[in-house]
Short mmCIF file of C-alpha atoms in Angstrom, two decimals:
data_model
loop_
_atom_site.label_atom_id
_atom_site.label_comp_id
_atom_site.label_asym_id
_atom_site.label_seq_id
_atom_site.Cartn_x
_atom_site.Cartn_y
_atom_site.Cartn_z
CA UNK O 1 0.00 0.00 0.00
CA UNK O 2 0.79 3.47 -1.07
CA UNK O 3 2.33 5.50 2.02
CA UNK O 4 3.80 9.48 2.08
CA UNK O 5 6.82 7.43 3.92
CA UNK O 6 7.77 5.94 0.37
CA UNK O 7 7.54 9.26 -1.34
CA UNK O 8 10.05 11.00 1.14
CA UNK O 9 12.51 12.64 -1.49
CA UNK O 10 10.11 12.20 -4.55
CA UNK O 11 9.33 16.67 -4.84
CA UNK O 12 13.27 15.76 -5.83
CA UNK O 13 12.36 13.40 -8.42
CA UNK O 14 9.82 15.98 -10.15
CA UNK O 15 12.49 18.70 -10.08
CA UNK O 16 14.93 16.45 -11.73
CA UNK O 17 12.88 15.95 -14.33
CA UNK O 18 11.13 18.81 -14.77
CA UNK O 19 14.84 20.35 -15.51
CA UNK O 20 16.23 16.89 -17.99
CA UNK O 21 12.68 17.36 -19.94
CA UNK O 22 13.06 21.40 -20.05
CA UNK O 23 9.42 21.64 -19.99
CA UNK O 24 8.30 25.38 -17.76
CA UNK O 25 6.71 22.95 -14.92
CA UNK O 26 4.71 20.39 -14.04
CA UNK O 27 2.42 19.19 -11.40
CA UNK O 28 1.21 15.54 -9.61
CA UNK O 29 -0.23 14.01 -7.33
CA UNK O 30 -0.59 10.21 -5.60
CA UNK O 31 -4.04 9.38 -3.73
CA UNK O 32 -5.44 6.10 -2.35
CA UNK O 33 -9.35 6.19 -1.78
CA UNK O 34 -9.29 8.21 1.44
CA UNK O 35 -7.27 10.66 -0.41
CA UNK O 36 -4.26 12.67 -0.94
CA UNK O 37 -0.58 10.71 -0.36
CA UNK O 38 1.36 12.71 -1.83
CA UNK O 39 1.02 16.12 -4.34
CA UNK O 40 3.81 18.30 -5.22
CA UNK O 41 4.65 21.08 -8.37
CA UNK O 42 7.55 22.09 -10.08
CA UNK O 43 8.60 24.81 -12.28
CA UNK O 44 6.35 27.32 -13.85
CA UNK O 45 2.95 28.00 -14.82
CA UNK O 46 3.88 31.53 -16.80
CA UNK O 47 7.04 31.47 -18.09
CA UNK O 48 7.01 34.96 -18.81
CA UNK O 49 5.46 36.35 -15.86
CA UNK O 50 7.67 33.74 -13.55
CA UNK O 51 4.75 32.57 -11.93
CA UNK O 52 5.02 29.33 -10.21
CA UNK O 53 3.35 25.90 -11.14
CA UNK O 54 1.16 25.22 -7.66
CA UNK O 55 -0.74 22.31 -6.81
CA UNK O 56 -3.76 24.34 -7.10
CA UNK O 57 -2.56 25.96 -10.42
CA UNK O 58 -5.58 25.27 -13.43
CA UNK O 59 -4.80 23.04 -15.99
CA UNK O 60 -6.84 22.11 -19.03
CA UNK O 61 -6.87 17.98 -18.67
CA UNK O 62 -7.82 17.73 -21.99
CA UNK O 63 -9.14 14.03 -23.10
CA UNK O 64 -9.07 13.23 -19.04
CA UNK O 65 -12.60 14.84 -19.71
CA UNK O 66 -14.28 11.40 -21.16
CA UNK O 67 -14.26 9.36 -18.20
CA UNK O 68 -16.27 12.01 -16.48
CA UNK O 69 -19.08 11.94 -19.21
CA UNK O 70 -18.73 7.74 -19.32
CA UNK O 71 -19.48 8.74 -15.37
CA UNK O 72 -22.64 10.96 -15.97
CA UNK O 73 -24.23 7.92 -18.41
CA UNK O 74 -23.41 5.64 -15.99
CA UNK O 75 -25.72 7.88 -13.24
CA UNK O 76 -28.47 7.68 -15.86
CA UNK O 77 -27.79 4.11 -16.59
CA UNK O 78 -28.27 3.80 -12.17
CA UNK O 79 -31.10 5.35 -12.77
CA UNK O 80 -32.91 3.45 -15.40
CA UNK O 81 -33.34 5.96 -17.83
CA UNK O 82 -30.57 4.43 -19.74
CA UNK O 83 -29.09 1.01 -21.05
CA UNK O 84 -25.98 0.47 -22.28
CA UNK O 85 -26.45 -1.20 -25.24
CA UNK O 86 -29.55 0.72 -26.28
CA UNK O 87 -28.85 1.82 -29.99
CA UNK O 88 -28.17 5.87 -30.10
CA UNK O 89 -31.37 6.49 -32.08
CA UNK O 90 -33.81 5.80 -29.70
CA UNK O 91 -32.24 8.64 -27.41
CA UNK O 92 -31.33 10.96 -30.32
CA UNK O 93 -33.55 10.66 -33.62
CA UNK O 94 -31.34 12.63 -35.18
CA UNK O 95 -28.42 10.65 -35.12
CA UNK O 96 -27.01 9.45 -38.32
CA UNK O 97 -24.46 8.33 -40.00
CA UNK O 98 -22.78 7.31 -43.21
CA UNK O 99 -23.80 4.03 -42.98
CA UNK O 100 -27.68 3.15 -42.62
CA UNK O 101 -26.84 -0.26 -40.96
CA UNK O 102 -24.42 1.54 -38.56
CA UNK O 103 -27.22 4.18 -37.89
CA UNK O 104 -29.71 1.67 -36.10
CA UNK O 105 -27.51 -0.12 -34.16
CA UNK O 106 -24.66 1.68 -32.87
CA UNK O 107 -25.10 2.25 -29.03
CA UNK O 108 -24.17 3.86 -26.21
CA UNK O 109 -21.46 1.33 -25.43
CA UNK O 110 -19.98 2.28 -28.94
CA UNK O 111 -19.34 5.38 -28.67
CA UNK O 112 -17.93 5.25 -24.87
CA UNK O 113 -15.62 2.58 -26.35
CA UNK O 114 -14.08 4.21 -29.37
CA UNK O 115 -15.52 1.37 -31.87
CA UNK O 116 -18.28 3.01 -34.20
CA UNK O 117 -16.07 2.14 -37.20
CA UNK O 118 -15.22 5.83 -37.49
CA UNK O 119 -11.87 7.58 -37.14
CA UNK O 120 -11.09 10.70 -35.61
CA UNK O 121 -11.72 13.61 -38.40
CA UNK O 122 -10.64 15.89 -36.21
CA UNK O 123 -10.54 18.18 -38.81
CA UNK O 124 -14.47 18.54 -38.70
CA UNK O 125 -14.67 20.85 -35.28
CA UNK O 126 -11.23 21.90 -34.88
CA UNK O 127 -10.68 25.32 -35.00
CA UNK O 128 -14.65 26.05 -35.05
CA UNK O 129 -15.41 27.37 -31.70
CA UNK O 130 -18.93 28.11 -31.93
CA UNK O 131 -19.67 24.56 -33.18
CA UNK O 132 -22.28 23.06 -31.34
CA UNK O 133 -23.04 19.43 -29.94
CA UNK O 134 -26.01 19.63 -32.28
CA UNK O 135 -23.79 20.58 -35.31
CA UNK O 136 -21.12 18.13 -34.50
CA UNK O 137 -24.09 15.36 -34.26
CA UNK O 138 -25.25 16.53 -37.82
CA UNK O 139 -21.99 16.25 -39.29
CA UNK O 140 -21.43 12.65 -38.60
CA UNK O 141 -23.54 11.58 -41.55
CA UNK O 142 -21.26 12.50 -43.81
CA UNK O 143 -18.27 11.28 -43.10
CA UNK O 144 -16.73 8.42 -44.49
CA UNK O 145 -16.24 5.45 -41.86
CA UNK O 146 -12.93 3.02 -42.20
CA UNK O 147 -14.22 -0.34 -40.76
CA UNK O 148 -17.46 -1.74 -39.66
CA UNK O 149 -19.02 -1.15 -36.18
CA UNK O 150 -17.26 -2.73 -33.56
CA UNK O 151 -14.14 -4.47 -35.65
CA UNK O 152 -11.74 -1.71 -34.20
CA UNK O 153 -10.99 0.47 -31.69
CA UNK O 154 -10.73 3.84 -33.45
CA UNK O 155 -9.96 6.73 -31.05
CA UNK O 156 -13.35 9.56 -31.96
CA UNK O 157 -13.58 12.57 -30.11
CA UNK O 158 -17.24 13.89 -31.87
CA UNK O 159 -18.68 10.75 -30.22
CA UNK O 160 -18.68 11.64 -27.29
CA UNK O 161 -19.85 15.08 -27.71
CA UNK O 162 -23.01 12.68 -29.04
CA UNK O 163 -22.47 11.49 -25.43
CA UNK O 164 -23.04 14.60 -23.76
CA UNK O 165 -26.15 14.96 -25.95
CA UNK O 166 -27.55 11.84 -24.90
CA UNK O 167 -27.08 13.33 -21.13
CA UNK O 168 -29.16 16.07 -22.01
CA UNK O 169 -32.04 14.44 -23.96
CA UNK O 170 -32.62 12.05 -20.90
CA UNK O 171 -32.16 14.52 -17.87
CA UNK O 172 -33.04 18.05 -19.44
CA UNK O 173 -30.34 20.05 -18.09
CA UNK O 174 -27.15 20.66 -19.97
CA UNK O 175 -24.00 18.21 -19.60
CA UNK O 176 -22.02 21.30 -17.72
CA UNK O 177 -25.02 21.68 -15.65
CA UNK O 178 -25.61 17.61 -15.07
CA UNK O 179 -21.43 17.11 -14.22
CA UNK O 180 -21.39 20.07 -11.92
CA UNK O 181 -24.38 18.90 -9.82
CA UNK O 182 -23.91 14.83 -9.51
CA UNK O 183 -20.21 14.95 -10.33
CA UNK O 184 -18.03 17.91 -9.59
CA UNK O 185 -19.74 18.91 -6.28
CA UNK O 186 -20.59 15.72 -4.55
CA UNK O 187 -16.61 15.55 -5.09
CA UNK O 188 -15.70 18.82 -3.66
CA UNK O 189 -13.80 19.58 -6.77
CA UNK O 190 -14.28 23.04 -6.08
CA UNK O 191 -11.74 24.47 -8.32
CA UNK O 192 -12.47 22.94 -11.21
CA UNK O 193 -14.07 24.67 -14.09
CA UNK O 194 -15.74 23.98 -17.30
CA UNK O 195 -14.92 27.18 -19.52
CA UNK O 196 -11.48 28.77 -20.23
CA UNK O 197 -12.81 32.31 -20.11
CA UNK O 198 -13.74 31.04 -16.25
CA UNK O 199 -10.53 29.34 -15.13
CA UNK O 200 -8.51 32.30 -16.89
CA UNK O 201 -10.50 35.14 -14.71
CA UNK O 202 -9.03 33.15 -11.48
CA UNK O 203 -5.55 34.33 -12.03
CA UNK O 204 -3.73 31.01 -11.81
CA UNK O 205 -3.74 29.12 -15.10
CA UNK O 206 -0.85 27.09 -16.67
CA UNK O 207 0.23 28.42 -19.94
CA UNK O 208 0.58 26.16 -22.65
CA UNK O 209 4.50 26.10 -24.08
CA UNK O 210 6.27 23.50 -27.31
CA UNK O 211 10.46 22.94 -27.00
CA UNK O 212 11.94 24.45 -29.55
CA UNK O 213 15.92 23.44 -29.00
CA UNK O 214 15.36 22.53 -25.45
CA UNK O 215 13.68 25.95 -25.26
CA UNK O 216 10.22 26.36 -24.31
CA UNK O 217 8.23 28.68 -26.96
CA UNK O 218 4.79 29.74 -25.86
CA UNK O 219 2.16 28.64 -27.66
CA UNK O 220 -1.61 29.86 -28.40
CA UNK O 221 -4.34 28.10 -26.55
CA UNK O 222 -5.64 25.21 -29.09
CA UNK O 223 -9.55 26.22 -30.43
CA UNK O 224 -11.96 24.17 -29.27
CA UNK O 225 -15.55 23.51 -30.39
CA UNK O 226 -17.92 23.92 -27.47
CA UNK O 227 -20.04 21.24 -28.18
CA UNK O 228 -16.91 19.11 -28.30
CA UNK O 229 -16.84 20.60 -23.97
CA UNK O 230 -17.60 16.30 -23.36
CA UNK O 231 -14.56 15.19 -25.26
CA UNK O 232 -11.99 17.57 -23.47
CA UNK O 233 -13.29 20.87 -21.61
CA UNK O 234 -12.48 20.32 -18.38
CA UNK O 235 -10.15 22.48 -16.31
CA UNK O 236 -8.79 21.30 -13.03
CA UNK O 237 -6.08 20.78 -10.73
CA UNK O 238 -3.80 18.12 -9.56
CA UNK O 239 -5.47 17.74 -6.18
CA UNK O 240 -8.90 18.16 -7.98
CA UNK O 241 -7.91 15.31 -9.89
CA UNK O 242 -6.66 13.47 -7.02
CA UNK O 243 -10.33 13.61 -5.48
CA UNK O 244 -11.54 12.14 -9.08
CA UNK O 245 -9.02 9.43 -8.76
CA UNK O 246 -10.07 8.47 -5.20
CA UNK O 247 -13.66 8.27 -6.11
CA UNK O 248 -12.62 5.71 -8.84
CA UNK O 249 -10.87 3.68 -5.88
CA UNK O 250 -14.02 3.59 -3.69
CA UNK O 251 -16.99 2.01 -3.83
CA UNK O 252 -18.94 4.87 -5.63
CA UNK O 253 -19.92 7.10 -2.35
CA UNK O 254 -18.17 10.30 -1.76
CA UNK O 255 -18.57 12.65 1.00
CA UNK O 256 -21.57 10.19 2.32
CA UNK O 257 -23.56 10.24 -0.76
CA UNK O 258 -24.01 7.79 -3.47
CA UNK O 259 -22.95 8.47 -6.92
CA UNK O 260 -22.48 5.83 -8.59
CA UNK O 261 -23.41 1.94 -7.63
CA UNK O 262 -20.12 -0.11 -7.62
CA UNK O 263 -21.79 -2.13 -10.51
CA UNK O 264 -21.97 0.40 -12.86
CA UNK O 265 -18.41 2.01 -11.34
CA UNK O 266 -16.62 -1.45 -11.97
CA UNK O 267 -18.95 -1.93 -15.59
CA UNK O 268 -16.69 1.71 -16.33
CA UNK O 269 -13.34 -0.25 -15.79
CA UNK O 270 -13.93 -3.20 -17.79
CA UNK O 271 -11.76 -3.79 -20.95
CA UNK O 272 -14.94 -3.68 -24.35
CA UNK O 273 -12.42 -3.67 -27.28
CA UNK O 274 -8.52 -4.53 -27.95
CA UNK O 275 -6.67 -1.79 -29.06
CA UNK O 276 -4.39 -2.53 -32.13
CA UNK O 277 -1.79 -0.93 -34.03
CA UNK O 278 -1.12 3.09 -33.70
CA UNK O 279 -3.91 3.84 -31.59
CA UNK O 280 -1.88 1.14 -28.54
CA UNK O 281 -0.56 2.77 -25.32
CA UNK O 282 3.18 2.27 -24.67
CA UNK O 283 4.03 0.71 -27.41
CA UNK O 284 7.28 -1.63 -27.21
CA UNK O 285 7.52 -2.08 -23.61
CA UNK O 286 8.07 -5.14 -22.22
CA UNK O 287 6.57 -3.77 -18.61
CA UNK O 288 3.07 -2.99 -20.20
CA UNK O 289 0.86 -5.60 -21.11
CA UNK O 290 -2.18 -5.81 -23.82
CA UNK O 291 -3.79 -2.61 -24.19
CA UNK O 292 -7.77 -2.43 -24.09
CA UNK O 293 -10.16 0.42 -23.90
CA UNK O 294 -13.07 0.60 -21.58
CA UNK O 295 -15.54 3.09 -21.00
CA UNK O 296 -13.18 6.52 -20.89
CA UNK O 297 -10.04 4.75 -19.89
CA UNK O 298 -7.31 2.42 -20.79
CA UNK O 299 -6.67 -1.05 -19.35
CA UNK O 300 -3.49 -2.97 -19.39
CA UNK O 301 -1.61 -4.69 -16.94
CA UNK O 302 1.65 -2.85 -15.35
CA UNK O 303 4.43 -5.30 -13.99
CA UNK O 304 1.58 -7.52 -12.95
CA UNK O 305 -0.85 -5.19 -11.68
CA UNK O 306 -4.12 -4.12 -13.27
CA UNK O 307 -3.76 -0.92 -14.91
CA UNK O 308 -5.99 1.54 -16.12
CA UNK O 309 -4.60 5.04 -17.53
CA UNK O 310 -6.00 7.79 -19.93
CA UNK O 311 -3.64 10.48 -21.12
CA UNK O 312 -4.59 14.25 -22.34
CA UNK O 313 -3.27 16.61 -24.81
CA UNK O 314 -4.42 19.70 -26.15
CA UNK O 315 -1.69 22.22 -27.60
CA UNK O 316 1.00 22.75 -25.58
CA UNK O 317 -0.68 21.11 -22.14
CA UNK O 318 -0.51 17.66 -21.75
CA UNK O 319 -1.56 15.29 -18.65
CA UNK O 320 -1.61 11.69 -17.65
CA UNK O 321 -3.58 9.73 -15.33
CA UNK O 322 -3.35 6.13 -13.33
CA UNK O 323 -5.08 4.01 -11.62
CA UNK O 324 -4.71 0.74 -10.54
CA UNK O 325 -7.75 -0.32 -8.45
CA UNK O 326 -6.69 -3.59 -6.72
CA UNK O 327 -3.46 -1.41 -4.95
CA UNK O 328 -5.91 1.15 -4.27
CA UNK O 329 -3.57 3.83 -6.04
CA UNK O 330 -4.02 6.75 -8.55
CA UNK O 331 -1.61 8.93 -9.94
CA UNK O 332 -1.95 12.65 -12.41
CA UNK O 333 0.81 14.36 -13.64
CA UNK O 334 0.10 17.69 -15.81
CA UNK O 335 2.99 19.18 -17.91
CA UNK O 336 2.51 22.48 -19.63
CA UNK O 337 4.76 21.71 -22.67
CA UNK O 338 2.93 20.20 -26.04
CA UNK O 339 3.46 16.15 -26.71
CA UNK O 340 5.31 16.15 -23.88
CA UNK O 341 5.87 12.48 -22.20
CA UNK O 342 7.53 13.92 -19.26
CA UNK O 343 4.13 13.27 -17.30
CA UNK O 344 4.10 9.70 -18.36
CA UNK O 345 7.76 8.93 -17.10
CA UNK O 346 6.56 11.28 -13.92
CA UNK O 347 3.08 8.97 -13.43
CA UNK O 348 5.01 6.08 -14.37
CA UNK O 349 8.55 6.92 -11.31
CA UNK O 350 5.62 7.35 -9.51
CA UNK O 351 3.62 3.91 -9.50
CA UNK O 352 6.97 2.45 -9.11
CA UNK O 353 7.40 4.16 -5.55
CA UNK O 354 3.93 3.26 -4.55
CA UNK O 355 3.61 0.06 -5.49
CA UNK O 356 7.05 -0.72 -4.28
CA UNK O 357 8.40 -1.82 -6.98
CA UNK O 358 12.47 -1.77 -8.36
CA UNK O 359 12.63 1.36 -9.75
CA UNK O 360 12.70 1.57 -13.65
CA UNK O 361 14.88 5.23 -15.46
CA UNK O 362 11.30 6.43 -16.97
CA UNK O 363 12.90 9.52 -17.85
CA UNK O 364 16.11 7.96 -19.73
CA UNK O 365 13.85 5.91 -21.46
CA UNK O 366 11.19 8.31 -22.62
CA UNK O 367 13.87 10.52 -23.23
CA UNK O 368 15.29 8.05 -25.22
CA UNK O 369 12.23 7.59 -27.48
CA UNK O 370 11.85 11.45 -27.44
CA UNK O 371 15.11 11.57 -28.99
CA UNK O 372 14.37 8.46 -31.71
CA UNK O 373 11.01 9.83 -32.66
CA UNK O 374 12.17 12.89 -34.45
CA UNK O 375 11.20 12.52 -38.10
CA UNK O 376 13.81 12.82 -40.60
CA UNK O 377 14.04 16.36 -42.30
CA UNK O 378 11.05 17.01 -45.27
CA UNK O 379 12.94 17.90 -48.30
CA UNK O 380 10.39 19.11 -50.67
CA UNK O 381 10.82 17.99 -54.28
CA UNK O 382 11.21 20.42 -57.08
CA UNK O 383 7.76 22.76 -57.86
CA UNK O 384 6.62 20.98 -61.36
CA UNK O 385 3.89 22.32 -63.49
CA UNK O 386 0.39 21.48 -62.24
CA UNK O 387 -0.99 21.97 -66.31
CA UNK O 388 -3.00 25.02 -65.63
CA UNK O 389 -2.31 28.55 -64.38
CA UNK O 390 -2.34 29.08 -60.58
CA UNK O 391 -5.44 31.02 -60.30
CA UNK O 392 -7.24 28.37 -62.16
CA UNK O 393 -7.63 26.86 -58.52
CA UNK O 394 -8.18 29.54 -56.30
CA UNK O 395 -11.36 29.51 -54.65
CA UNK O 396 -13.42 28.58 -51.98
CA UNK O 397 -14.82 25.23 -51.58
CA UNK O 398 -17.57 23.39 -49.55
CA UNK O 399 -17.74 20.29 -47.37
CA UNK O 400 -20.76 19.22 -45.53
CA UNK O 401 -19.25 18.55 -42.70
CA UNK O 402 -15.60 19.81 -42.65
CA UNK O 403 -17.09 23.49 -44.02
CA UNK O 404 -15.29 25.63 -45.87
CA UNK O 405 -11.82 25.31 -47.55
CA UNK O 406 -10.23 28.56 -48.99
CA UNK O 407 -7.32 28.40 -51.67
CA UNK O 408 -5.29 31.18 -52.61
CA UNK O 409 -2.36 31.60 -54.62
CA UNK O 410 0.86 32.42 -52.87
CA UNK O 411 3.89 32.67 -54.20
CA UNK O 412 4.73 29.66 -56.63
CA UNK O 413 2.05 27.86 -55.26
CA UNK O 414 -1.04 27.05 -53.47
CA UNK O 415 -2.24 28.57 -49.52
CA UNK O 416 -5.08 26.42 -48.14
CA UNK O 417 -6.98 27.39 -44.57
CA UNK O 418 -9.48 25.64 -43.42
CA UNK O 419 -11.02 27.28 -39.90
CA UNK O 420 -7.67 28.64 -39.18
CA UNK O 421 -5.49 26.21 -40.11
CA UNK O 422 -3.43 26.37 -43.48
CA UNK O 423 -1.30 24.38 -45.46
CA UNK O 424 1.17 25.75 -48.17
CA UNK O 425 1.72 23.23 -51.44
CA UNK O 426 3.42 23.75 -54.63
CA UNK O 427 3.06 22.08 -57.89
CA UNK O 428 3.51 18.30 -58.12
CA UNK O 429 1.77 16.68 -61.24
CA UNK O 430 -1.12 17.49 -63.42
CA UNK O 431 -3.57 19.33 -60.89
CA UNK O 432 -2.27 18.05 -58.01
CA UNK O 433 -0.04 19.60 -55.67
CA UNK O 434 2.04 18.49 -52.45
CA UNK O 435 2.16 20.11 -49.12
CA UNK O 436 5.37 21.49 -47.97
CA UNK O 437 4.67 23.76 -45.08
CA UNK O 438 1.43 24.14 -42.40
CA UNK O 439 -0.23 22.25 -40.00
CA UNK O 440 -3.61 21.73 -42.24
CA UNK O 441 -1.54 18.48 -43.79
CA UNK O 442 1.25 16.51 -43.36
CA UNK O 443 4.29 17.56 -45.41
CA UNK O 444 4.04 15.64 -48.41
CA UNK O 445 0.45 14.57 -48.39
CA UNK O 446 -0.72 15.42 -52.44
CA UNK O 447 -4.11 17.66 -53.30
CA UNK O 448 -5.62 17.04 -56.05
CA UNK O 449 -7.93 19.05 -58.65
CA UNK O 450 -11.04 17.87 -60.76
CA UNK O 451 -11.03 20.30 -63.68
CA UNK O 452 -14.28 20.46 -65.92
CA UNK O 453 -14.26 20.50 -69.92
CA UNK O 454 -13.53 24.42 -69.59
CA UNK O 455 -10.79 24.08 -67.75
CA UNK O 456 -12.82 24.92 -64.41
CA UNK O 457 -11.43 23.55 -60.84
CA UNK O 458 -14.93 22.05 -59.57
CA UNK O 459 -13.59 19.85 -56.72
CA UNK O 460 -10.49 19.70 -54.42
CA UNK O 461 -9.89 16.41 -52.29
CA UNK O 462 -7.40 16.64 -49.41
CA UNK O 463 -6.18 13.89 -46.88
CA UNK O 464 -7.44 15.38 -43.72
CA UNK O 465 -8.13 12.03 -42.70
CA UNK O 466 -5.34 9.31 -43.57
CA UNK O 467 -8.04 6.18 -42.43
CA UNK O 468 -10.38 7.21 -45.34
CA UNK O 469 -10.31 8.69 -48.47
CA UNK O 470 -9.33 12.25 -49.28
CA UNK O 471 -12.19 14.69 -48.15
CA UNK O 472 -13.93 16.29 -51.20
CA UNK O 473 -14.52 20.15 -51.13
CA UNK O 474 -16.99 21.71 -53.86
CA UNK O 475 -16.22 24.65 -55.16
CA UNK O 476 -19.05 26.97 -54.01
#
């Protein structure tokens, strides 16, 4: 069993690697189901401003958000308005997608789980702020899937903003308004919030920061959609967080009142798909065993002990969370640098200590990989002639559900923005061009022209989504 005894010395551990990473700070925390263990910070929060990273510093937790709306269904599911298994239509009639068969018989389950057969499209709501959960619903019907419902876990953030719809049809308030009331204050997380514009006004926010040569380079706050707020909004602290975790080692009281029934709080643990390929946690080590996805977490085994884990990452703030429910431990580290694994070697030094294990180097390792991950250079090939003049494809063009595509000439070549984000491509073959710069595309991903008889662009197709085929703008 966890005990602060064990992490005597550990604040020295974080500042170590807070300084190897050269990430502005980072904060975590070790609980058991009574509570805090342990919960220390390091570093900054405001790298310009020199304003320390605290334990009760703000943090945007990112995809940390989903188990809390798996939580809310499972209230509803406690209370019998819900089934898990129910297909999606009969609680939203205007769900749809691509696929008729997939329509009728997706169901909750499905979309807690990742496996509705359709990949992320991120694309769709990033960058659109004012998107709502409505919107993002209505856009689901046309996109194209990549497998059939239930044949692989396929990470899908929209989904669960169809979760958080689903709350709402079958209790009548809003999902912010449902997780405050039967989540976030039964808990006493009384310093989390569920807007930026709110956690901003309290003074003490982390910053979000990317290394640039070992140097950290602030970074704009990623744009979210708000009716995306069930996929990723929430905004909490590391002994916030710690109170989540506890709850998830208990038997589903907190404070003296029931939340959730320890049925339907162990039903939220269990493993519903295998996770294959790039979408696996940890990939290539030996410590880690088959990774699983449940119902807004991870499972895998952790030098024999049952492990579940979800990570979060919007731009430059990343966190990580643990728990492993038969040592009655949980662990959250928060980082405020982007794609960071610091937090994971942080969680992972961490469950070591607790679970009083021989210590493994985390942070040589994941440095390590760090290091070996860098992609070679992009050496774009030689502008050819695309058969046309430039301005032949300028324009804007339409997407049902990705919106609206603008292309401009620039230079020798082509400037494409979609909702903020642009790509720059030059010439490449006949109509088609290859991206060279932006964050729209990879480098090297190839956009291609349809040209009518007149010598008209009428369509541009774009990879925004490498599971599927390129997405097809109309020119409007």
């Amino acid at each position: 069993m966890a005990t602060q005894e064990l992490f005597s010395g550990f604040s020295d551990t974080l500042d170590a690697s807070v300084q190897r990473w050269h990430v502005p700070g980072c904060a975590a925390a070790v609980v058991n189901h009574d509570g805090l263990i342990w919960c220390d910070s390091s570093g900054v929060r405001d790298l310009e401003r020199r304003l320390p990273f605290m334990s009760g510093t703000l943090f945007e937790v990112a995809s940390l958000t989903k188990a809390f709306t798996a939580a809310c269904l499972g209230i509803l599911a406690d209370r019998k308005v819900l089934t898990w298994d129910t297909p999606i239509r009969m609680y939203l009639p205007g769900f749809a997608l691509m696929d008729a068969g997939a329509t009728e018989t997706i169901t909750v389950r499905d979309i807690l789980s990742h496996r509705t057969g359709l990949p992320r499209h991120d694309g769709v709501w990033s960058g659109r702020v004012d998107m709502t959960g409505p919107a993002i619903m209505e856009s689901l019907r046309f996109l194209e899937p990549s497998c059939p419902p239930r044949t692989r876990f396929q990470y899908q953030n929209m989904m669960y903003a169809v979760a958080g719809l689903v709350v709402e049809a079958l209790d009548g308030r809003t999902w912010k308004d449902f997780l405050q009331s039967e989540l976030l204050g039964p808990l006493g997380m009384e310093r989390t919030r569920l807007s930026r514009k709110a956690g901003l006004l309290t003074g003490d926010y982390a910053m979000p920061y990317r290394l640039q040569d070992n140097t950290p380079v602030r970074m704009s706050f990623e744009h979210i959609a708000e009716g995306l707020a069930p996929a990723g909004c929430i905004i909490s602290t590391v002994e916030d967080m710690g109170k989540w975790l506890a709850f998830h080692l208990g038997d589903g009281t907190a404070n003296g009142r029931r939340i959730l029934s320890p049925e339907t709080l162990a039903f939220l643990h269990e493993p519903t798909i295998v996770v294959t390929g790039d979408e696996r946690c940890f990939v290539g080590l030996s410590e880690l065993g088959e990774d699983s996805y449940c119902m807004g977490w991870h499972s895998q085994s952790y030098r024999g002990h049952r492990m579940l884990h979800h990570s979060g990452a919007n731009d430059g703030l990343t966190s990580m969370a643990l728990l492993f429910p038969d040592d009655d431990l949980g662990i959250v580290a928060l980082t405020n640098s982007d794609d960071s694994m610091q937090r994971v070697a942080v969680a992972l030094m961490a469950a070591d200590r607790a679970l009083s294990l021989d210590p493994l180097p985390w942070d040589d390792r994941y440095l390590e990989r760090a290091r070996a991950a860098q992609p070679p250079a992009f050496v774009p090939p030689a502008p050819a002639d695309p058969g046309l003049p430039l301005s032949t494809y300028e324009g804007s063009y339409a997407h049902p559900a990705y919106g609206i595509l603008s292309v401009t000439v620039e230079g020798n070549g082509l400037h494409l923005e979609l909702h903020g984000s642009a790509a720059e491509a030059i010439g490449h073959a006949a109509n088609t061009f290859i991206a060279v710069n932006g964050s729209m595309l990879d480098k090297g991903d190839l956009i291609t022209f349809d040209v009518d008889a007149s010598g008209s662009a009428i369509l541009v197709a774009a990879p925004l989504e490498h599971a599927v085929s390129p997405i097809r703008f109309m020119r409007r």
